[in-house]
Amino acid sequence: MINYGLGFLVAVCLFALGYYIGATEYEGAFTGVTWTDIGTLFVTFFGFAFGFLTYFQWQSGKRKEDAYSAAKHYVAALDEVDEHLHELLFQYNHICPASGVVLEGKDASSKRFEHLNSLWHYLYEARHNLHKAYRELSFWHVKLSHESAKDYNQTLTLLSDISVVCSALNNQLFQLISNDAGGTSGVAREKERFDELYNELHQIAQRRVQHGFKAMFRFGG
């Protein structure tokens, strides 16, 4: 857009030059016109052209700022997903029976289970926010780098798998807490699968941190 502004400025200069040449060829038609008038005309034209060019420069800068904000919003959405996953892992580590883990009482486990359900709702919202943030990137002419795009698609797949695993794990935990006894093999199996998926997502997050912000995005015009 700055090129358009420069083109407009050149056009104004050519118009002013043509006006001056015409005025010299038909100076009789401009009797009474002083050099002050001509100077004022030039100042007016150049002032308008400068304002026009300044506006396009501001507009271009504003678009870059909005694109940068969209990219930061996308990173923030990824961080939100990571935070909820980490909290889920923490809660599962305390409620799922495992070697060396002291089981909580039924009341404590019930409260923790309710918190797990709330966390799952928060994670669902975070996934929705991530999808929205990703769609906004293209609107502001921002693209993910090749590796970041692969990480995004892999993240969606892993989150979908975690959704299935958590549903099964929560069902197993509910049965275990309600019966206050019973087998724990189902819980252990689903918890192991959750840990595997969480570790894969954590590796993606670590890779993102190592590569940094600039390596994630490609900003267009």
PDB file of C-alpha atoms in Angstrom:
ATOM      1  CA  MET A   1       0.000   0.000   0.000  1.00  0.00           C
ATOM      2  CA  ILE A   2       2.967   2.318   0.518  1.00  0.00           C
ATOM      3  CA  ASN A   3       3.769   1.932  -3.191  1.00  0.00           C
ATOM      4  CA  TYR A   4       0.294   3.237  -3.978  1.00  0.00           C
ATOM      5  CA  GLY A   5       0.985   6.220  -1.772  1.00  0.00           C
ATOM      6  CA  LEU A   6       4.271   6.946  -3.541  1.00  0.00           C
ATOM      7  CA  GLY A   7       2.536   6.612  -6.881  1.00  0.00           C
ATOM      8  CA  PHE A   8      -0.071   9.102  -5.793  1.00  0.00           C
ATOM      9  CA  LEU A   9       2.635  11.540  -4.670  1.00  0.00           C
ATOM     10  CA  VAL A  10       4.342  11.304  -8.073  1.00  0.00           C
ATOM     11  CA  ALA A  11       1.003  11.884  -9.779  1.00  0.00           C
ATOM     12  CA  VAL A  12       0.440  15.021  -7.701  1.00  0.00           C
ATOM     13  CA  CYS A  13       3.894  16.325  -8.594  1.00  0.00           C
ATOM     14  CA  LEU A  14       3.277  15.721 -12.292  1.00  0.00           C
ATOM     15  CA  PHE A  15      -0.085  17.459 -12.033  1.00  0.00           C
ATOM     16  CA  ALA A  16       1.491  20.441 -10.335  1.00  0.00           C
ATOM     17  CA  LEU A  17       4.251  20.553 -12.972  1.00  0.00           C
ATOM     18  CA  GLY A  18       1.711  20.373 -15.775  1.00  0.00           C
ATOM     19  CA  TYR A  19      -0.281  23.114 -14.148  1.00  0.00           C
ATOM     20  CA  TYR A  20       2.819  25.305 -13.971  1.00  0.00           C
ATOM     21  CA  ILE A  21       3.700  24.659 -17.622  1.00  0.00           C
ATOM     22  CA  GLY A  22       0.172  25.399 -18.703  1.00  0.00           C
ATOM     23  CA  ALA A  23       0.203  28.539 -16.697  1.00  0.00           C
ATOM     24  CA  THR A  24       3.365  29.781 -18.461  1.00  0.00           C
ATOM     25  CA  GLU A  25       1.917  29.035 -21.932  1.00  0.00           C
ATOM     26  CA  TYR A  26      -1.362  30.748 -21.163  1.00  0.00           C
ATOM     27  CA  GLU A  27      -0.100  33.341 -18.762  1.00  0.00           C
ATOM     28  CA  GLY A  28      -2.670  35.774 -20.072  1.00  0.00           C
ATOM     29  CA  ALA A  29      -5.377  33.667 -18.615  1.00  0.00           C
ATOM     30  CA  PHE A  30      -3.759  33.935 -15.193  1.00  0.00           C
ATOM     31  CA  THR A  31      -3.398  37.693 -15.010  1.00  0.00           C
ATOM     32  CA  GLY A  32      -3.237  38.720 -11.403  1.00  0.00           C
ATOM     33  CA  VAL A  33      -1.937  35.351 -10.172  1.00  0.00           C
ATOM     34  CA  THR A  34       1.121  35.963  -7.973  1.00  0.00           C
ATOM     35  CA  TRP A  35       4.027  33.699  -7.100  1.00  0.00           C
ATOM     36  CA  THR A  36       2.606  33.600  -3.588  1.00  0.00           C
ATOM     37  CA  ASP A  37      -0.574  32.051  -4.969  1.00  0.00           C
ATOM     38  CA  ILE A  38       1.433  29.501  -6.904  1.00  0.00           C
ATOM     39  CA  GLY A  39       3.556  28.729  -3.841  1.00  0.00           C
ATOM     40  CA  THR A  40       0.433  28.280  -1.743  1.00  0.00           C
ATOM     41  CA  LEU A  41      -0.941  25.913  -4.358  1.00  0.00           C
ATOM     42  CA  PHE A  42       2.240  23.825  -4.252  1.00  0.00           C
ATOM     43  CA  VAL A  43       2.230  23.746  -0.445  1.00  0.00           C
ATOM     44  CA  THR A  44      -1.410  22.672  -0.424  1.00  0.00           C
ATOM     45  CA  PHE A  45      -0.811  19.893  -2.923  1.00  0.00           C
ATOM     46  CA  PHE A  46       2.303  18.616  -1.172  1.00  0.00           C
ATOM     47  CA  GLY A  47       0.591  18.816   2.219  1.00  0.00           C
ATOM     48  CA  PHE A  48      -2.307  16.751   0.938  1.00  0.00           C
ATOM     49  CA  ALA A  49       0.069  14.231  -0.655  1.00  0.00           C
ATOM     50  CA  PHE A  50       2.092  13.942   2.558  1.00  0.00           C
ATOM     51  CA  GLY A  51      -1.053  13.373   4.585  1.00  0.00           C
ATOM     52  CA  PHE A  52      -2.233  10.760   2.117  1.00  0.00           C
ATOM     53  CA  LEU A  53       1.106   8.928   2.244  1.00  0.00           C
ATOM     54  CA  THR A  54       1.227   9.143   6.039  1.00  0.00           C
ATOM     55  CA  TYR A  55      -2.226   7.578   6.269  1.00  0.00           C
ATOM     56  CA  PHE A  56      -1.214   4.589   4.142  1.00  0.00           C
ATOM     57  CA  GLN A  57       1.965   4.142   6.169  1.00  0.00           C
ATOM     58  CA  TRP A  58      -0.098   4.169   9.372  1.00  0.00           C
ATOM     59  CA  GLN A  59      -2.598   1.722   7.889  1.00  0.00           C
ATOM     60  CA  SER A  60       0.194  -0.651   6.874  1.00  0.00           C
ATOM     61  CA  GLY A  61       1.739  -0.444  10.338  1.00  0.00           C
ATOM     62  CA  LYS A  62      -1.647  -1.077  11.962  1.00  0.00           C
ATOM     63  CA  ARG A  63      -2.131  -4.223   9.888  1.00  0.00           C
ATOM     64  CA  LYS A  64       1.271  -5.511  10.958  1.00  0.00           C
ATOM     65  CA  GLU A  65       0.393  -4.788  14.578  1.00  0.00           C
ATOM     66  CA  ASP A  66      -2.922  -6.657  14.261  1.00  0.00           C
ATOM     67  CA  ALA A  67      -1.158  -9.605  12.612  1.00  0.00           C
ATOM     68  CA  TYR A  68       1.356  -9.727  15.460  1.00  0.00           C
ATOM     69  CA  SER A  69      -1.499  -9.630  18.000  1.00  0.00           C
ATOM     70  CA  ALA A  70      -3.246 -12.525  16.223  1.00  0.00           C
ATOM     71  CA  ALA A  71      -0.035 -14.568  16.415  1.00  0.00           C
ATOM     72  CA  LYS A  72       0.308 -13.824  20.145  1.00  0.00           C
ATOM     73  CA  HIS A  73      -3.331 -14.811  20.656  1.00  0.00           C
ATOM     74  CA  TYR A  74      -2.614 -18.162  18.997  1.00  0.00           C
ATOM     75  CA  VAL A  75       0.367 -18.789  21.291  1.00  0.00           C
ATOM     76  CA  ALA A  76      -1.728 -17.836  24.319  1.00  0.00           C
ATOM     77  CA  ALA A  77      -4.411 -20.342  23.234  1.00  0.00           C
ATOM     78  CA  LEU A  78      -1.782 -23.090  23.033  1.00  0.00           C
ATOM     79  CA  ASP A  79      -0.499 -22.174  26.486  1.00  0.00           C
ATOM     80  CA  GLU A  80      -4.043 -22.331  27.868  1.00  0.00           C
ATOM     81  CA  VAL A  81      -4.430 -25.887  26.562  1.00  0.00           C
ATOM     82  CA  ASP A  82      -1.067 -26.861  28.083  1.00  0.00           C
ATOM     83  CA  GLU A  83      -2.030 -25.453  31.484  1.00  0.00           C
ATOM     84  CA  HIS A  84      -5.283 -27.420  31.664  1.00  0.00           C
ATOM     85  CA  LEU A  85      -3.546 -30.613  30.541  1.00  0.00           C
ATOM     86  CA  HIS A  86      -0.912 -30.183  33.243  1.00  0.00           C
ATOM     87  CA  GLU A  87      -3.611 -29.694  35.871  1.00  0.00           C
ATOM     88  CA  LEU A  88      -5.439 -32.798  34.635  1.00  0.00           C
ATOM     89  CA  LEU A  89      -2.240 -34.814  34.966  1.00  0.00           C
ATOM     90  CA  PHE A  90      -1.722 -33.513  38.498  1.00  0.00           C
ATOM     91  CA  GLN A  91      -5.244 -34.492  39.557  1.00  0.00           C
ATOM     92  CA  TYR A  92      -5.085 -37.920  37.901  1.00  0.00           C
ATOM     93  CA  ASN A  93      -1.768 -38.635  39.614  1.00  0.00           C
ATOM     94  CA  HIS A  94      -3.463 -38.128  42.997  1.00  0.00           C
ATOM     95  CA  ILE A  95      -6.720 -39.959  42.376  1.00  0.00           C
ATOM     96  CA  CYS A  96      -5.631 -42.945  40.292  1.00  0.00           C
ATOM     97  CA  PRO A  97      -4.411 -45.999  42.228  1.00  0.00           C
ATOM     98  CA  ALA A  98      -0.747 -46.702  41.550  1.00  0.00           C
ATOM     99  CA  SER A  99       2.287 -48.176  43.223  1.00  0.00           C
ATOM    100  CA  GLY A 100       3.536 -45.840  45.943  1.00  0.00           C
ATOM    101  CA  VAL A 101       0.413 -43.629  45.821  1.00  0.00           C
ATOM    102  CA  VAL A 102      -1.613 -43.394  49.027  1.00  0.00           C
ATOM    103  CA  LEU A 103      -5.308 -43.590  48.184  1.00  0.00           C
ATOM    104  CA  GLU A 104      -7.473 -40.768  49.463  1.00  0.00           C
ATOM    105  CA  GLY A 105     -10.703 -41.209  51.358  1.00  0.00           C
ATOM    106  CA  LYS A 106     -13.998 -41.413  49.509  1.00  0.00           C
ATOM    107  CA  ASP A 107     -14.992 -37.807  50.309  1.00  0.00           C
ATOM    108  CA  ALA A 108     -11.648 -36.394  49.135  1.00  0.00           C
ATOM    109  CA  SER A 109     -11.744 -38.532  45.988  1.00  0.00           C
ATOM    110  CA  SER A 110     -15.302 -37.410  45.230  1.00  0.00           C
ATOM    111  CA  LYS A 111     -14.298 -33.746  45.477  1.00  0.00           C
ATOM    112  CA  ARG A 112     -11.267 -34.330  43.300  1.00  0.00           C
ATOM    113  CA  PHE A 113     -13.452 -36.127  40.766  1.00  0.00           C
ATOM    114  CA  GLU A 114     -15.789 -33.118  40.600  1.00  0.00           C
ATOM    115  CA  HIS A 115     -12.759 -30.903  40.004  1.00  0.00           C
ATOM    116  CA  LEU A 116     -11.670 -33.228  37.187  1.00  0.00           C
ATOM    117  CA  ASN A 117     -15.026 -32.751  35.483  1.00  0.00           C
ATOM    118  CA  SER A 118     -14.611 -28.970  35.737  1.00  0.00           C
ATOM    119  CA  LEU A 119     -11.101 -29.211  34.313  1.00  0.00           C
ATOM    120  CA  TRP A 120     -12.359 -31.232  31.381  1.00  0.00           C
ATOM    121  CA  HIS A 121     -14.910 -28.502  30.651  1.00  0.00           C
ATOM    122  CA  TYR A 122     -12.130 -25.886  30.781  1.00  0.00           C
ATOM    123  CA  LEU A 123     -10.011 -27.967  28.412  1.00  0.00           C
ATOM    124  CA  TYR A 124     -12.920 -28.243  25.981  1.00  0.00           C
ATOM    125  CA  GLU A 125     -13.266 -24.444  25.957  1.00  0.00           C
ATOM    126  CA  ALA A 126      -9.501 -24.073  25.522  1.00  0.00           C
ATOM    127  CA  ARG A 127      -9.607 -26.358  22.461  1.00  0.00           C
ATOM    128  CA  HIS A 128     -12.397 -24.201  21.025  1.00  0.00           C
ATOM    129  CA  ASN A 129     -10.361 -21.034  21.678  1.00  0.00           C
ATOM    130  CA  LEU A 130      -7.356 -22.608  19.962  1.00  0.00           C
ATOM    131  CA  HIS A 131      -9.435 -23.367  16.877  1.00  0.00           C
ATOM    132  CA  LYS A 132     -10.696 -19.764  16.762  1.00  0.00           C
ATOM    133  CA  ALA A 133      -7.192 -18.364  17.215  1.00  0.00           C
ATOM    134  CA  TYR A 134      -5.941 -20.547  14.355  1.00  0.00           C
ATOM    135  CA  ARG A 135      -8.699 -19.316  12.020  1.00  0.00           C
ATOM    136  CA  GLU A 136      -7.879 -15.683  12.848  1.00  0.00           C
ATOM    137  CA  LEU A 137      -4.318 -16.118  11.597  1.00  0.00           C
ATOM    138  CA  SER A 138      -5.361 -16.407   7.945  1.00  0.00           C
ATOM    139  CA  PHE A 139      -7.600 -13.342   8.278  1.00  0.00           C
ATOM    140  CA  TRP A 140      -4.533 -11.260   9.197  1.00  0.00           C
ATOM    141  CA  HIS A 141      -2.373 -12.938   6.505  1.00  0.00           C
ATOM    142  CA  VAL A 142      -0.350 -14.922   9.031  1.00  0.00           C
ATOM    143  CA  LYS A 143       0.713 -18.482   8.276  1.00  0.00           C
ATOM    144  CA  LEU A 144       2.265 -21.116  10.467  1.00  0.00           C
ATOM    145  CA  SER A 145       5.682 -22.380   9.471  1.00  0.00           C
ATOM    146  CA  HIS A 146       5.809 -25.889   8.035  1.00  0.00           C
ATOM    147  CA  GLU A 147       6.870 -27.473  11.343  1.00  0.00           C
ATOM    148  CA  SER A 148       4.387 -25.422  13.374  1.00  0.00           C
ATOM    149  CA  ALA A 149       1.550 -26.440  11.055  1.00  0.00           C
ATOM    150  CA  LYS A 150       2.487 -30.101  11.560  1.00  0.00           C
ATOM    151  CA  ASP A 151       2.547 -29.552  15.333  1.00  0.00           C
ATOM    152  CA  TYR A 152      -0.882 -27.929  15.214  1.00  0.00           C
ATOM    153  CA  ASN A 153      -2.438 -30.839  13.324  1.00  0.00           C
ATOM    154  CA  GLN A 154      -0.752 -33.340  15.611  1.00  0.00           C
ATOM    155  CA  THR A 155      -1.987 -31.411  18.652  1.00  0.00           C
ATOM    156  CA  LEU A 156      -5.574 -31.617  17.412  1.00  0.00           C
ATOM    157  CA  THR A 157      -5.250 -35.364  16.874  1.00  0.00           C
ATOM    158  CA  LEU A 158      -3.744 -35.934  20.321  1.00  0.00           C
ATOM    159  CA  LEU A 159      -6.387 -33.796  22.015  1.00  0.00           C
ATOM    160  CA  SER A 160      -9.093 -35.795  20.292  1.00  0.00           C
ATOM    161  CA  ASP A 161      -7.478 -39.028  21.538  1.00  0.00           C
ATOM    162  CA  ILE A 162      -7.190 -37.602  25.045  1.00  0.00           C
ATOM    163  CA  SER A 163     -10.887 -36.779  24.966  1.00  0.00           C
ATOM    164  CA  VAL A 164     -11.703 -40.448  24.372  1.00  0.00           C
ATOM    165  CA  VAL A 165      -9.228 -41.686  26.986  1.00  0.00           C
ATOM    166  CA  CYS A 166     -10.388 -39.237  29.647  1.00  0.00           C
ATOM    167  CA  SER A 167     -13.997 -40.220  29.083  1.00  0.00           C
ATOM    168  CA  ALA A 168     -13.115 -43.874  29.703  1.00  0.00           C
ATOM    169  CA  LEU A 169     -10.810 -43.042  32.621  1.00  0.00           C
ATOM    170  CA  ASN A 170     -13.385 -40.855  34.335  1.00  0.00           C
ATOM    171  CA  ASN A 171     -15.975 -43.609  33.979  1.00  0.00           C
ATOM    172  CA  GLN A 172     -13.576 -46.122  35.542  1.00  0.00           C
ATOM    173  CA  LEU A 173     -12.802 -43.727  38.398  1.00  0.00           C
ATOM    174  CA  PHE A 174     -16.469 -43.042  39.031  1.00  0.00           C
ATOM    175  CA  GLN A 175     -17.143 -46.759  39.341  1.00  0.00           C
ATOM    176  CA  LEU A 176     -14.137 -47.202  41.609  1.00  0.00           C
ATOM    177  CA  ILE A 177     -15.132 -44.330  43.916  1.00  0.00           C
ATOM    178  CA  SER A 178     -18.809 -45.293  43.987  1.00  0.00           C
ATOM    179  CA  ASN A 179     -18.115 -48.928  44.827  1.00  0.00           C
ATOM    180  CA  ASP A 180     -15.377 -47.949  47.263  1.00  0.00           C
ATOM    181  CA  ALA A 181     -13.500 -51.031  46.128  1.00  0.00           C
ATOM    182  CA  GLY A 182     -13.106 -53.255  43.124  1.00  0.00           C
ATOM    183  CA  GLY A 183     -10.598 -53.786  40.381  1.00  0.00           C
ATOM    184  CA  THR A 184      -8.182 -51.064  39.356  1.00  0.00           C
ATOM    185  CA  SER A 185      -6.806 -52.606  36.162  1.00  0.00           C
ATOM    186  CA  GLY A 186      -9.116 -50.520  33.971  1.00  0.00           C
ATOM    187  CA  VAL A 187      -8.039 -47.310  35.693  1.00  0.00           C
ATOM    188  CA  ALA A 188      -4.364 -48.200  35.394  1.00  0.00           C
ATOM    189  CA  ARG A 189      -4.720 -48.991  31.680  1.00  0.00           C
ATOM    190  CA  GLU A 190      -6.486 -45.731  30.802  1.00  0.00           C
ATOM    191  CA  LYS A 191      -4.149 -43.698  33.018  1.00  0.00           C
ATOM    192  CA  GLU A 192      -1.130 -45.179  31.232  1.00  0.00           C
ATOM    193  CA  ARG A 193      -2.631 -44.223  27.881  1.00  0.00           C
ATOM    194  CA  PHE A 194      -3.340 -40.692  29.160  1.00  0.00           C
ATOM    195  CA  ASP A 195       0.288 -40.351  30.280  1.00  0.00           C
ATOM    196  CA  GLU A 196       1.508 -41.373  26.821  1.00  0.00           C
ATOM    197  CA  LEU A 197      -0.672 -38.801  25.078  1.00  0.00           C
ATOM    198  CA  TYR A 198       0.229 -36.112  27.591  1.00  0.00           C
ATOM    199  CA  ASN A 199       3.953 -36.735  27.072  1.00  0.00           C
ATOM    200  CA  GLU A 200       3.565 -36.374  23.298  1.00  0.00           C
ATOM    201  CA  LEU A 201       1.749 -33.058  23.739  1.00  0.00           C
ATOM    202  CA  HIS A 202       4.349 -31.921  26.251  1.00  0.00           C
ATOM    203  CA  GLN A 203       7.120 -32.635  23.735  1.00  0.00           C
ATOM    204  CA  ILE A 204       5.337 -30.453  21.171  1.00  0.00           C
ATOM    205  CA  ALA A 205       5.080 -27.654  23.729  1.00  0.00           C
ATOM    206  CA  GLN A 206       8.780 -27.971  24.563  1.00  0.00           C
ATOM    207  CA  ARG A 207       9.675 -27.844  20.882  1.00  0.00           C
ATOM    208  CA  ARG A 208       7.626 -24.667  20.519  1.00  0.00           C
ATOM    209  CA  VAL A 209       9.476 -23.026  23.388  1.00  0.00           C
ATOM    210  CA  GLN A 210      12.880 -24.056  22.033  1.00  0.00           C
ATOM    211  CA  HIS A 211      12.219 -22.756  18.508  1.00  0.00           C
ATOM    212  CA  GLY A 212      10.750 -19.471  19.684  1.00  0.00           C
ATOM    213  CA  PHE A 213       8.077 -17.098  18.415  1.00  0.00           C
ATOM    214  CA  LYS A 214       9.735 -16.043  15.152  1.00  0.00           C
ATOM    215  CA  ALA A 215      10.176 -19.618  13.956  1.00  0.00           C
ATOM    216  CA  MET A 216       6.458 -20.318  14.331  1.00  0.00           C
ATOM    217  CA  PHE A 217       4.989 -17.753  11.928  1.00  0.00           C
ATOM    218  CA  ARG A 218       5.265 -16.351   8.419  1.00  0.00           C
ATOM    219  CA  PHE A 219       3.799 -12.854   8.134  1.00  0.00           C
ATOM    220  CA  GLY A 220       2.341 -11.808   4.778  1.00  0.00           C
ATOM    221  CA  GLY A 221       1.618  -8.390   3.283  1.00  0.00           C
TER     222      GLY A 221
END
